[in-house]
Amino acid sequence: MGNGGMTTSLFNPKPQDSPIAPKAFALAPRSIPTTDFRMFYDRGDLPIQVSHGQYNKISWKQKVETLDYHHYLPKFFEGIREKHNPYRFFAVQGVMDMLEHGGAKVLPVVPQLIIPIKTALNTRDPDIIQITLKII
C-alpha cells in the first residue's frame, strides 16, 4: 500500500512570499513650485496692498471693475496654489473680489482659468484643493 494518488497531504505547505502591492502614490502630495503671482507681487506689478484694521483686507489701487481681467484674473487664480502668507491671502481675497465685482468681464476669461484650476487641484494638497473648490 503506497501513498501514490492521494489528494491530500499531511505535510505543512511551504511558506510563500506574498507579493507586495506596488504603491501608486495617488494621495501623496506633489511638490508645489513657486507661482508667477509671487513674482508679480514681489515686483509690485499687482494693483493691491493690505489694509490693516480689525480685519485685514485688500485695498485696491484702482477700482476692481476697471481692471484688465484677461491679465489679472488668471494670475490671481494661479496664486491660490501659494501656501505662505501674504501671497495666499492676496490671491484668495483678490479672486473673490474680482469674481464679485467682475460681472460680464469674468465669462470671457473662463477658458484662461482652466489650467490654473487644474494645476491647483492636481497638487493633492488638502488646503489648496479646499480653497479651489470654494472659489469654483
Backbone as a printed PyTorch tensor [residue, N CA C, xyz], in Angstrom:
tensor([[[  0.8140,  -1.1450,   0.0000],
         [  0.0000,   0.0000,   0.0000],
         [  0.8910,   1.2540,   0.0000]],

        [[  0.9030,   2.0030,  -1.0800],
         [  1.7210,   3.2030,  -1.2170],
         [  0.9040,   4.4690,  -1.0090]],

        [[  1.5770,   5.5600,  -1.1690],
         [  0.9090,   6.8600,  -1.0000],
         [  0.5370,   7.4930,  -2.3300]],

        [[  0.7810,   6.8500,  -3.3950],
         [  0.5140,   7.4230,  -4.6960],
         [ -0.9650,   7.6750,  -4.9370]],

        [[ -1.2850,   8.7840,  -5.5570],
         [ -2.6500,   9.0970,  -5.9350],
         [ -3.4650,   9.7780,  -4.8530]],

        [[ -2.8700,  10.0570,  -3.6710],
         [ -3.6400,  10.7260,  -2.6200],
         [ -3.8030,  12.2110,  -2.9600]],

        [[ -4.9690,  12.7390,  -2.6750],
         [ -5.2300,  14.1380,  -2.9890],
         [ -4.9310,  15.0570,  -1.8200]],

        [[ -4.6210,  14.5400,  -0.6830],
         [ -4.2990,  15.3700,   0.4720],
         [ -2.9300,  14.9950,   0.9820]],

        [[ -2.3680,  15.8840,   1.7830],
         [ -1.0450,  15.6340,   2.3470],
         [ -1.0630,  16.0320,   3.8030]],

        [[ -0.2820,  15.3550,   4.5810],
         [ -0.1690,  15.6870,   5.9980],
         [  0.9750,  16.6690,   6.2550]],

        [[  1.7390,  16.9890,   5.2170],
         [  2.8450,  17.9230,   5.3590],
         [  2.3310,  19.3600,   5.3460]],

        [[  3.0120,  20.2110,   6.0980],
         [  2.6760,  21.6430,   6.0710],
         [  3.1450,  22.2500,   4.7510]],

        [[  2.3680,  23.1630,   4.1800],
         [  2.7910,  23.7650,   2.9120],
         [  4.0000,  24.6800,   3.1280]],

        [[  4.7740,  24.8640,   2.0700],
         [  5.9280,  25.7430,   2.1240],
         [  5.4380,  27.1870,   2.2370]],

        [[  6.0550,  27.9600,   3.1100],
         [  5.6380,  29.3740,   3.1920],
         [  6.0480,  30.1050,   1.9170]],

        [[  5.1020,  30.7860,   1.3270],
         [  5.3620,  31.5180,   0.0980],
         [  5.3170,  33.0120,   0.4040]],

        [[  6.2110,  33.7220,  -0.2180],
         [  6.2180,  35.1690,  -0.0560],
         [  5.0430,  35.7490,  -0.8350]],

        [[  4.2260,  36.5080,  -0.1190],
         [  3.1150,  37.1540,  -0.8180],
         [  3.6590,  38.3910,  -1.5220]],

        [[  3.2560,  38.6130,  -2.7560],
         [  3.7790,  39.7710,  -3.4890],
         [  3.3000,  41.0740,  -2.8450]],

        [[  4.1880,  42.0350,  -2.7750],
         [  3.8560,  43.3450,  -2.2080],
         [  3.2310,  44.1860,  -3.3100]],

        [[  2.0760,  44.7070,  -3.0000],
         [  1.3900,  45.5350,  -3.9880],
         [  2.1740,  46.8210,  -4.2220]],

        [[  2.3410,  47.2120,  -5.4770],
         [  3.0720,  48.4460,  -5.7460],
         [  2.2690,  49.6590,  -5.2850]],

        [[  2.9860,  50.6790,  -4.8340],
         [  2.3230,  51.8900,  -4.3810],
         [  2.1150,  52.8150,  -5.5690]],

        [[  0.9150,  53.3570,  -5.6580],
         [  0.6030,  54.2720,  -6.7430],
         [  0.8340,  55.7230,  -6.3350]],

        [[  0.9720,  55.9780,  -5.0370],
         [  1.1520,  57.3250,  -4.5110],
         [  0.0470,  58.2700,  -4.9910]],

        [[ -1.1700,  57.7510,  -5.0490],
         [ -2.2830,  58.5540,  -5.5370],
         [ -2.6530,  59.6710,  -4.5740]],

        [[ -2.3780,  59.4910,  -3.3000],
         [ -2.7390,  60.5150,  -2.3230],
         [ -1.5370,  61.3090,  -1.8310]],

        [[ -0.3640,  60.9990,  -2.3330],
         [  0.8330,  61.7030,  -1.8950],
         [  0.8340,  63.1200,  -2.4580]],

        [[  1.1100,  64.1160,  -1.6290],
         [  1.1470,  65.4880,  -2.1430],
         [  2.3030,  65.6730,  -3.1110]],

        [[  2.0880,  66.5180,  -4.0720],
         [  3.1060,  66.8050,  -5.0740],
         [  3.8240,  68.0880,  -4.6940]],

        [[  4.9900,  68.2700,  -5.2490],
         [  5.7260,  69.4940,  -4.9700],
         [  5.0090,  70.6720,  -5.6270]],

        [[  5.0300,  71.7880,  -4.9490],
         [  4.3280,  72.9790,  -5.4340],
         [  5.3850,  74.0290,  -5.7800]],

        [[  5.6230,  74.2440,  -7.0650],
         [  6.6170,  75.2580,  -7.4340],
         [  6.0660,  76.6590,  -7.1790]],

        [[  6.9570,  77.6280,  -7.0900],
         [  6.5040,  78.9980,  -6.8940],
         [  5.7420,  79.4640,  -8.1320]],

        [[  4.8320,  80.3700,  -7.9100],
         [  3.9470,  80.8010,  -8.9830],
         [  4.3780,  82.1580,  -9.5340]],

        [[  3.8200,  82.4960, -10.6820],
         [  4.0500,  83.8160, -11.2540],
         [  3.4140,  84.8990, -10.3940]],

        [[  2.3670,  84.5340,  -9.6590],
         [  1.7130,  85.5020,  -8.7830],
         [  2.7050,  86.0610,  -7.7700]],

        [[  3.5280,  85.2030,  -7.2020],
         [  4.5210,  85.6400,  -6.2220],
         [  5.5130,  86.6100,  -6.8550]],

        [[  5.9560,  86.2910,  -8.0740],
         [  6.9010,  87.1510,  -8.7690],
         [  6.2700,  88.5180,  -9.0540]],

        [[  5.0180,  88.5230,  -9.5340],
         [  4.3360,  89.7750,  -9.8440],
         [  4.1270,  90.6090,  -8.5740]],

        [[  3.7840,  89.9510,  -7.4670],
         [  3.5640,  90.6800,  -6.2210],
         [  4.8800,  91.2640,  -5.7000]],

        [[  5.9390,  90.4740,  -5.7370],
         [  7.2270,  90.9550,  -5.2490],
         [  7.7590,  92.1200,  -6.0840]],

        [[  7.4710,  92.1190,  -7.3700],
         [  7.9020,  93.2230,  -8.2290],
         [  7.0200,  94.4480,  -8.0950]],

        [[  5.8300,  94.2800,  -7.5030],
         [  4.9120,  95.4100,  -7.3500],
         [  4.0390,  95.6350,  -8.5720]],

        [[  3.8550,  94.6100,  -9.3880],
         [  3.0560,  94.7410, -10.6080],
         [  1.5580,  94.5960, -10.3680]],

        [[  1.1630,  94.1240,  -9.2010],
         [ -0.2560,  93.9210,  -8.9180],
         [ -0.8290,  95.1550,  -8.2230]],

        [[ -2.0460,  95.5510,  -8.5980],
         [ -2.6290,  96.7680,  -8.0230],
         [ -3.2970,  96.5290,  -6.6720]],

        [[ -2.5770,  95.9060,  -5.7360],
         [ -3.1500,  95.5910,  -4.4330],
         [ -2.1800,  95.9590,  -3.3250]],

        [[ -2.7460,  96.1610,  -2.1670],
         [ -1.9700,  96.3340,  -0.9480],
         [ -2.8610,  95.9360,   0.2150]],

        [[ -2.2480,  95.6440,   1.3540],
         [ -3.0260,  95.2110,   2.5010],
         [ -3.5150,  96.4390,   3.2640]],

        [[ -4.7460,  96.3610,   3.7100],
         [ -5.3460,  97.4050,   4.5290],
         [ -5.5270,  96.8200,   5.9220]],

        [[ -4.6790,  97.2550,   6.8510],
         [ -4.7220,  96.7190,   8.2080],
         [ -5.8490,  97.3790,   8.9840]],

        [[ -6.4500,  96.6150,   9.8250],
         [ -7.5210,  97.1120,  10.6720],
         [ -7.9660,  95.9750,  11.5630]],

        [[ -9.2390,  96.0260,  11.9430],
         [ -9.7520,  94.9240,  12.7550],
         [ -9.6400,  93.6200,  11.9840]],

        [[ -9.9480,  93.6780,  10.6880],
         [ -9.7730,  92.5320,   9.8000],
         [ -8.8850,  92.9890,   8.6550]],

        [[ -7.8930,  92.1850,   8.3110],
         [ -7.0640,  92.5100,   7.1590],
         [ -7.8810,  92.3200,   5.8980]],

        [[ -7.7430,  93.2580,   4.9930],
         [ -8.4190,  93.1260,   3.7070],
         [ -7.5580,  93.7810,   2.6390]],

        [[ -7.9230,  93.5350,   1.4100],
         [ -7.1730,  94.0750,   0.2880],
         [ -7.6570,  95.4900,   0.0040]],

        [[ -6.7060,  96.3570,  -0.2280],
         [ -7.0020,  97.6970,  -0.6950],
         [ -6.5190,  97.7630,  -2.1420]],

        [[ -7.4270,  97.9840,  -3.0480],
         [ -7.0880,  98.0100,  -4.4680],
         [ -6.6020,  99.4050,  -4.8380]],

        [[ -5.5810,  99.4880,  -5.6410],
         [ -5.0240, 100.7730,  -6.0620],
         [ -5.8580, 101.4230,  -7.1620]],

        [[ -6.6870, 100.6320,  -7.7980],
         [ -7.6670, 101.1540,  -8.7570],
         [ -8.9350, 100.3400,  -8.5970]],

        [[-10.0210, 100.8170,  -9.1620],
         [-11.2950, 100.1250,  -8.9970],
         [-11.2170,  98.7330,  -9.6130]],

        [[-11.8280,  97.7780,  -8.9310],
         [-11.7990,  96.3840,  -9.3900],
         [-12.5160,  96.2610, -10.7290]],

        [[-13.5530,  97.0450, -10.9260],
         [-14.3300,  96.9670, -12.1650],
         [-13.5250,  97.4210, -13.3870]],

        [[-12.4820,  98.2330, -13.1800],
         [-11.7080,  98.7630, -14.3060],
         [-10.4640,  97.9310, -14.6180]],

        [[-10.2350,  96.8680, -13.8930],
         [ -9.0480,  96.0350, -14.1180],
         [ -9.1380,  95.2820, -15.4410]],

        [[ -7.9820,  94.9300, -15.9840],
         [ -7.9090,  94.0750, -17.1630],
         [ -8.0210,  92.6250, -16.6920]],

        [[ -9.2160,  92.0800, -16.7820],
         [ -9.4760,  90.7380, -16.2590],
         [ -8.7220,  89.6670, -17.0240]],

        [[ -8.4540,  89.8800, -18.2990],
         [ -7.7050,  88.8870, -19.0800],
         [ -6.2730,  88.7550, -18.5730]],

        [[ -5.7750,  89.7930, -17.9630],
         [ -4.4050,  89.7460, -17.4540],
         [ -4.3570,  89.3460, -15.9860]],

        [[ -5.1650,  89.9760, -15.1460],
         [ -5.0460,  89.8080, -13.7010],
         [ -5.7540,  88.5730, -13.1450]],

        [[ -6.9270,  88.2240, -13.6380],
         [ -7.6740,  87.1120, -13.0460],
         [ -6.9280,  85.7730, -13.1540]],

        [[ -6.3190,  85.4270, -14.2910],
         [ -5.5330,  84.1830, -14.3180],
         [ -4.3370,  84.2020, -13.3650]],

        [[ -3.7160,  85.3640, -13.1900],
         [ -2.5880,  85.4630, -12.2560],
         [ -3.0510,  85.2290, -10.8180]],

        [[ -4.1870,  85.8110, -10.4460],
         [ -4.7070,  85.6100,  -9.1020],
         [ -5.1320,  84.1560,  -8.9010]],

        [[ -5.7280,  83.5390,  -9.9280],
         [ -6.1020,  82.1290,  -9.8220],
         [ -4.8690,  81.2460,  -9.6720]],

        [[ -3.7900,  81.6080, -10.3350],
         [ -2.5590,  80.8380, -10.1860],
         [ -2.0070,  80.9800,  -8.7670]],

        [[ -2.2420,  82.1170,  -8.1520],
         [ -1.7330,  82.3710,  -6.8150],
         [ -2.4190,  81.5840,  -5.7200]],

        [[ -3.5640,  80.9580,  -6.0020],
         [ -4.2300,  80.1930,  -4.9460],
         [ -3.4590,  78.9250,  -4.5900]],

        [[ -2.4240,  78.5970,  -5.3690],
         [ -1.5650,  77.4600,  -5.0260],
         [ -0.5310,  77.8190,  -3.9700]],

        [[ -0.3920,  79.0930,  -3.6760],
         [  0.6010,  79.5160,  -2.6820],
         [  0.2170,  79.0270,  -1.2980]],

        [[  1.2140,  78.6500,  -0.5230],
         [  0.9880,  78.1520,   0.8300],
         [  1.3480,  79.1780,   1.8990]],

        [[  2.0930,  80.2050,   1.5480],
         [  2.5930,  81.1540,   2.5260],
         [  1.8860,  82.4970,   2.3990]],

        [[  1.6790,  83.1140,   3.5570],
         [  1.1140,  84.4620,   3.5660],
         [  2.2380,  85.4510,   3.3190]],

        [[  1.9960,  86.5790,   2.7430],
         [  0.7470,  87.2100,   2.3480],
         [  0.2670,  86.7890,   0.9700]],

        [[  1.0630,  85.9670,   0.2810],
         [  0.7050,  85.5920,  -1.0880],
         [ -0.6350,  84.8700,  -1.1380]],

        [[ -0.8330,  83.9280,  -0.2500],
         [ -2.0860,  83.1600,  -0.2330],
         [ -3.2780,  84.0750,   0.0560]],

        [[ -3.1270,  84.9480,   1.0520],
         [ -4.2160,  85.8590,   1.4080],
         [ -4.5700,  86.7570,   0.2350]],

        [[ -3.5570,  87.3610,  -0.4000],
         [ -3.8230,  88.2600,  -1.5230],
         [ -4.4550,  87.5310,  -2.6940]],

        [[ -3.9850,  86.3340,  -2.9940],
         [ -4.5210,  85.5950,  -4.1340],
         [ -5.9800,  85.2170,  -3.9090]],

        [[ -6.2800,  84.6540,  -2.7480],
         [ -7.6520,  84.1960,  -2.4790],
         [ -8.6040,  85.3740,  -2.3920]],

        [[ -8.2250,  86.3970,  -1.6430],
         [ -9.1130,  87.5550,  -1.4990],
         [ -9.2340,  88.3160,  -2.8150]],

        [[ -8.1530,  88.3710,  -3.5900],
         [ -8.2020,  89.0310,  -4.8920],
         [ -9.1410,  88.3270,  -5.8530]],

        [[ -9.0920,  87.0020,  -5.8760],
         [-10.0020,  86.2340,  -6.7370],
         [-11.4500,  86.4740,  -6.3160]],

        [[-11.6980,  86.4390,  -5.0030],
         [-13.0670,  86.6510,  -4.5120],
         [-13.5790,  88.0390,  -4.8930]],

        [[-12.7520,  89.0590,  -4.7120],
         [-13.1650,  90.4180,  -5.0580],
         [-13.4170,  90.5640,  -6.5580]],

        [[-12.5300,  90.0000,  -7.3640],
         [-12.6800,  90.1280,  -8.8090],
         [-13.9140,  89.3840,  -9.3100]],

        [[-14.1990,  88.2180,  -8.7520],
         [-15.3930,  87.4860,  -9.1710],
         [-16.6620,  88.1940,  -8.7090]],

        [[-16.6060,  88.8230,  -7.5540],
         [-17.7720,  89.5230,  -7.0180],
         [-18.0970,  90.7800,  -7.8140]],

        [[-17.0710,  91.5200,  -8.2110],
         [-17.2900,  92.7960,  -8.8940],
         [-17.1310,  92.7000, -10.4080]],

        [[-16.7930,  91.5450, -10.9320],
         [-16.4690,  91.4260, -12.3450],
         [-17.6480,  91.4930, -13.2870]],

        [[-18.7610,  90.8940, -12.8930],
         [-19.9310,  90.8950, -13.7650],
         [-19.6680,  90.1660, -15.0650]],

        [[-19.9030,  90.8540, -16.1710],
         [-19.7780,  90.2450, -17.5000],
         [-18.3240,  90.0860, -17.9430]],

        [[-17.3760,  90.6680, -17.2250],
         [-15.9690,  90.5520, -17.6140],
         [-15.3880,  89.1830, -17.2860]],

        [[-16.0260,  88.4350, -16.4070],
         [-15.4770,  87.1550, -15.9590],
         [-15.6710,  86.0750, -17.0220]],

        [[-16.8120,  86.0430, -17.6630],
         [-17.1420,  84.9670, -18.5990],
         [-16.1290,  84.8040, -19.7330]],

        [[-15.6590,  85.8640, -20.3900],
         [-14.6650,  85.6530, -21.4540],
         [-13.3150,  85.1210, -20.9570]],

        [[-13.0480,  85.2430, -19.6650],
         [-11.7540,  84.8320, -19.1190],
         [-11.7610,  83.3730, -18.6560]],

        [[-12.9260,  82.7500, -18.5710],
         [-13.0460,  81.3820, -18.0390],
         [-12.1250,  80.3910, -18.7580]],

        [[-11.9700,  80.4130, -20.0800],
         [-11.0320,  79.4590, -20.7000],
         [ -9.5900,  79.6130, -20.2080]],

        [[ -9.1930,  80.8130, -19.8260],
         [ -7.8400,  81.0190, -19.3100],
         [ -7.6920,  80.5160, -17.8760]],

        [[ -8.7940,  80.2640, -17.2020],
         [ -8.7580,  79.8310, -15.8060],
         [ -8.6910,  78.3170, -15.6650]],

        [[ -8.9170,  77.5900, -16.7300],
         [ -8.9670,  76.1300, -16.6580],
         [ -7.6230,  75.5520, -16.2130]],

        [[ -6.5490,  75.9970, -16.8110],
         [ -5.2310,  75.4390, -16.4750],
         [ -4.8210,  75.7760, -15.0380]],

        [[ -4.9700,  77.0310, -14.5590],
         [ -4.6290,  77.2670, -13.1460],
         [ -5.4950,  76.4680, -12.1710]],

        [[ -6.7700,  76.2780, -12.4920],
         [ -7.6390,  75.4860, -11.6080],
         [ -7.2050,  74.0280, -11.6200]],

        [[ -6.9130,  73.5000, -12.7960],
         [ -6.4790,  72.1050, -12.9040],
         [ -5.1630,  71.8930, -12.1760]],

        [[ -4.2470,  72.8230, -12.3090],
         [ -2.9560,  72.7140, -11.6220],
         [ -3.1350,  72.7620, -10.1130]],

        [[ -4.0320,  73.6170,  -9.6380],
         [ -4.2740,  73.7060,  -8.1940],
         [ -4.8810,  72.4090,  -7.6600]],

        [[ -5.7960,  71.8190,  -8.4090],
         [ -6.4130,  70.5670,  -7.9600],
         [ -5.4370,  69.3990,  -8.0250]],

        [[ -4.4790,  69.4500,  -8.9260],
         [ -3.5040,  68.3660,  -9.0640],
         [ -2.3910,  68.4150,  -8.0310]],

        [[ -2.3570,  69.4390,  -7.1930],
         [ -1.3280,  69.4910,  -6.1520],
         [ -1.5690,  68.4360,  -5.0840]],

        [[ -2.8090,  67.9940,  -4.9350],
         [ -3.2210,  66.9970,  -3.9440],
         [ -3.0010,  67.4900,  -2.5120]],

        [[ -2.8910,  68.7760,  -2.3620],
         [ -2.7670,  69.3690,  -1.0330],
         [ -4.1740,  69.7170,  -0.5560]],

        [[ -4.6080,  69.1980,   0.5930],
         [ -5.9950,  69.4170,   1.0340],
         [ -6.3760,  70.8850,   1.1890]],

        [[ -5.4540,  71.7250,   1.6710],
         [ -5.7730,  73.1440,   1.8410],
         [ -5.9980,  73.8310,   0.4970]],

        [[ -5.1610,  73.5240,  -0.4660],
         [ -5.2860,  74.1430,  -1.7890],
         [ -6.5240,  73.6340,  -2.5050]],

        [[ -6.7940,  72.3500,  -2.4210],
         [ -7.9900,  71.7810,  -3.0570],
         [ -9.2460,  72.3950,  -2.4410]],

        [[ -9.2480,  72.5440,  -1.1340],
         [-10.4250,  73.0880,  -0.4410],
         [-10.7140,  74.5170,  -0.8950]],

        [[ -9.7160,  75.3590,  -0.9320],
         [ -9.9630,  76.7440,  -1.3260],
         [-10.2980,  76.8440,  -2.8100]],

        [[ -9.7200,  75.9690,  -3.6320],
         [-10.0460,  75.9670,  -5.0580],
         [-11.5080,  75.5950,  -5.2790]],

        [[-11.9820,  74.5670,  -4.5930],
         [-13.3850,  74.1750,  -4.7280],
         [-14.3150,  75.2530,  -4.1850]],

        [[-13.8980,  75.9380,  -3.1420],
         [-14.7080,  77.0230,  -2.6010],
         [-14.8330,  78.1560,  -3.6090]],

        [[-13.7440,  78.4770,  -4.2880],
         [-13.7720,  79.5450,  -5.2860],
         [-14.6140,  79.1440,  -6.4880]],

        [[-14.5010,  77.8930,  -6.9070],
         [-15.2820,  77.4380,  -8.0610],
         [-16.7540,  77.5470,  -7.7400]]])
